[in-house]
Amino acid sequence: MQSITVRLIGKPGCHLCDEADLVAAGVVQKFSNVALEHRNLFETPEWESEYSEKIPVIQIDDQEFAYWRVDASALAEALLSRGGLPHASESE
């Protein structure tokens, strides 16, 4: 089974990051092969220079998917198109 990683890049004290986390976590929990990873913007110099004005940033398998706001339906659709496997109760 293919594993998919959703990465949330944010920083402490960011209310938009907290909101994005709630949305992303709600979507990710519906899939059996998707994991949510939290990363700090400041741990990678490239992220800091590239994303400092965009956080929170959502990546799917290292590719930027969204920033500032996360749409739950769009994220779920993107995960399905990449091979996300919904839990059995989600597909009934």
PDB file of N, CA and C in Angstrom, residues 1-2 4 24-36 76 79-80 83-92:
ATOM      1  N   MET A   1       0.834  -1.171   0.000  1.00  0.00           N
ATOM      2  CA  MET A   1       0.000   0.000   0.000  1.00  0.00           C
ATOM      3  C   MET A   1       0.881   1.239   0.000  1.00  0.00           C
ATOM      4  N   GLN A   2       0.581   2.171  -0.890  1.00  0.00           N
ATOM      5  CA  GLN A   2       1.320   3.414  -1.000  1.00  0.00           C
ATOM      6  C   GLN A   2       0.989   4.329   0.167  1.00  0.00           C
ATOM      7  N   ILE A   4       1.102   8.116   1.898  1.00  0.00           N
ATOM      8  CA  ILE A   4       1.088   9.516   1.492  1.00  0.00           C
ATOM      9  C   ILE A   4       1.333  10.367   2.735  1.00  0.00           C
ATOM     10  N   ALA A  24      -6.684  19.849   8.200  1.00  0.00           N
ATOM     11  CA  ALA A  24      -5.871  18.764   7.648  1.00  0.00           C
ATOM     12  C   ALA A  24      -6.021  17.484   8.465  1.00  0.00           C
ATOM     13  N   ALA A  25      -6.003  17.609   9.787  1.00  0.00           N
ATOM     14  CA  ALA A  25      -6.143  16.424  10.651  1.00  0.00           C
ATOM     15  C   ALA A  25      -7.496  15.754  10.435  1.00  0.00           C
ATOM     16  N   GLY A  26      -8.534  16.556  10.266  1.00  0.00           N
ATOM     17  CA  GLY A  26      -9.860  15.994  10.027  1.00  0.00           C
ATOM     18  C   GLY A  26      -9.936  15.209   8.731  1.00  0.00           C
ATOM     19  N   VAL A  27      -9.248  15.691   7.713  1.00  0.00           N
ATOM     20  CA  VAL A  27      -9.234  14.991   6.428  1.00  0.00           C
ATOM     21  C   VAL A  27      -8.349  13.758   6.503  1.00  0.00           C
ATOM     22  N   VAL A  28      -7.153  13.912   7.025  1.00  0.00           N
ATOM     23  CA  VAL A  28      -6.184  12.808   7.077  1.00  0.00           C
ATOM     24  C   VAL A  28      -6.731  11.608   7.842  1.00  0.00           C
ATOM     25  N   GLN A  29      -7.475  11.848   8.913  1.00  0.00           N
ATOM     26  CA  GLN A  29      -7.979  10.731   9.717  1.00  0.00           C
ATOM     27  C   GLN A  29      -8.977   9.863   8.945  1.00  0.00           C
ATOM     28  N   LYS A  30      -9.456  10.342   7.826  1.00  0.00           N
ATOM     29  CA  LYS A  30     -10.407   9.575   7.018  1.00  0.00           C
ATOM     30  C   LYS A  30      -9.717   8.590   6.078  1.00  0.00           C
ATOM     31  N   PHE A  31      -8.387   8.625   6.044  1.00  0.00           N
ATOM     32  CA  PHE A  31      -7.619   7.781   5.133  1.00  0.00           C
ATOM     33  C   PHE A  31      -6.720   6.822   5.912  1.00  0.00           C
ATOM     34  N   SER A  32      -6.625   5.605   5.418  1.00  0.00           N
ATOM     35  CA  SER A  32      -5.813   4.599   6.108  1.00  0.00           C
ATOM     36  C   SER A  32      -4.333   4.682   5.760  1.00  0.00           C
ATOM     37  N   ASN A  33      -3.979   5.314   4.652  1.00  0.00           N
ATOM     38  CA  ASN A  33      -2.581   5.342   4.223  1.00  0.00           C
ATOM     39  C   ASN A  33      -2.011   6.754   4.134  1.00  0.00           C
ATOM     40  N   VAL A  34      -2.590   7.680   4.892  1.00  0.00           N
ATOM     41  CA  VAL A  34      -2.133   9.068   4.875  1.00  0.00           C
ATOM     42  C   VAL A  34      -1.724   9.478   6.290  1.00  0.00           C
ATOM     43  N   ALA A  35      -0.560  10.118   6.386  1.00  0.00           N
ATOM     44  CA  ALA A  35      -0.057  10.593   7.679  1.00  0.00           C
ATOM     45  C   ALA A  35       0.108  12.105   7.626  1.00  0.00           C
ATOM     46  N   LEU A  36      -0.132  12.759   8.752  1.00  0.00           N
ATOM     47  CA  LEU A  36       0.052  14.199   8.875  1.00  0.00           C
ATOM     48  C   LEU A  36       1.332  14.464   9.654  1.00  0.00           C
ATOM     49  N   ALA A  76      -9.114  16.399   0.423  1.00  0.00           N
ATOM     50  CA  ALA A  76      -9.578  15.015   0.319  1.00  0.00           C
ATOM     51  C   ALA A  76      -9.539  14.542  -1.128  1.00  0.00           C
ATOM     52  N   LEU A  79      -5.971  13.880  -2.169  1.00  0.00           N
ATOM     53  CA  LEU A  79      -5.465  12.630  -1.589  1.00  0.00           C
ATOM     54  C   LEU A  79      -6.030  11.420  -2.324  1.00  0.00           C
ATOM     55  N   LEU A  80      -7.301  11.467  -2.654  1.00  0.00           N
ATOM     56  CA  LEU A  80      -7.907  10.371  -3.428  1.00  0.00           C
ATOM     57  C   LEU A  80      -7.223  10.216  -4.777  1.00  0.00           C
ATOM     58  N   GLY A  83      -3.985   8.309  -4.647  1.00  0.00           N
ATOM     59  CA  GLY A  83      -4.013   6.949  -4.122  1.00  0.00           C
ATOM     60  C   GLY A  83      -4.396   6.821  -2.681  1.00  0.00           C
ATOM     61  N   GLY A  84      -4.976   7.866  -2.102  1.00  0.00           N
ATOM     62  CA  GLY A  84      -5.450   7.778  -0.722  1.00  0.00           C
ATOM     63  C   GLY A  84      -6.553   6.760  -0.594  1.00  0.00           C
ATOM     64  N   LEU A  85      -6.480   5.946   0.444  1.00  0.00           N
ATOM     65  CA  LEU A  85      -7.465   4.903   0.677  1.00  0.00           C
ATOM     66  C   LEU A  85      -8.348   5.273   1.849  1.00  0.00           C
ATOM     67  N   PRO A  86      -9.616   5.620   1.563  1.00  0.00           N
ATOM     68  CA  PRO A  86     -10.520   5.964   2.660  1.00  0.00           C
ATOM     69  C   PRO A  86     -10.760   4.750   3.546  1.00  0.00           C
ATOM     70  N   HIS A  87     -10.922   5.019   4.840  1.00  0.00           N
ATOM     71  CA  HIS A  87     -11.306   3.920   5.752  1.00  0.00           C
ATOM     72  C   HIS A  87     -12.629   3.355   5.269  1.00  0.00           C
ATOM     73  N   ALA A  88     -12.878   2.100   5.537  1.00  0.00           N
ATOM     74  CA  ALA A  88     -14.080   1.424   5.066  1.00  0.00           C
ATOM     75  C   ALA A  88     -15.352   2.188   5.418  1.00  0.00           C
ATOM     76  N   SER A  89     -15.439   2.733   6.618  1.00  0.00           N
ATOM     77  CA  SER A  89     -16.654   3.432   7.038  1.00  0.00           C
ATOM     78  C   SER A  89     -16.862   4.722   6.241  1.00  0.00           C
ATOM     79  N   GLU A  90     -15.795   5.278   5.658  1.00  0.00           N
ATOM     80  CA  GLU A  90     -15.909   6.521   4.882  1.00  0.00           C
ATOM     81  C   GLU A  90     -16.453   6.277   3.481  1.00  0.00           C
ATOM     82  N   SER A  91     -16.303   5.069   2.967  1.00  0.00           N
ATOM     83  CA  SER A  91     -16.719   4.791   1.598  1.00  0.00           C
ATOM     84  C   SER A  91     -18.112   4.174   1.533  1.00  0.00           C
ATOM     85  N   GLU A  92     -18.720   3.899   2.678  1.00  0.00           N
ATOM     86  CA  GLU A  92     -20.043   3.282   2.681  1.00  0.00           C
ATOM     87  C   GLU A  92     -21.123   4.312   2.529  1.00  0.00           C
TER      88      GLU A  92
END
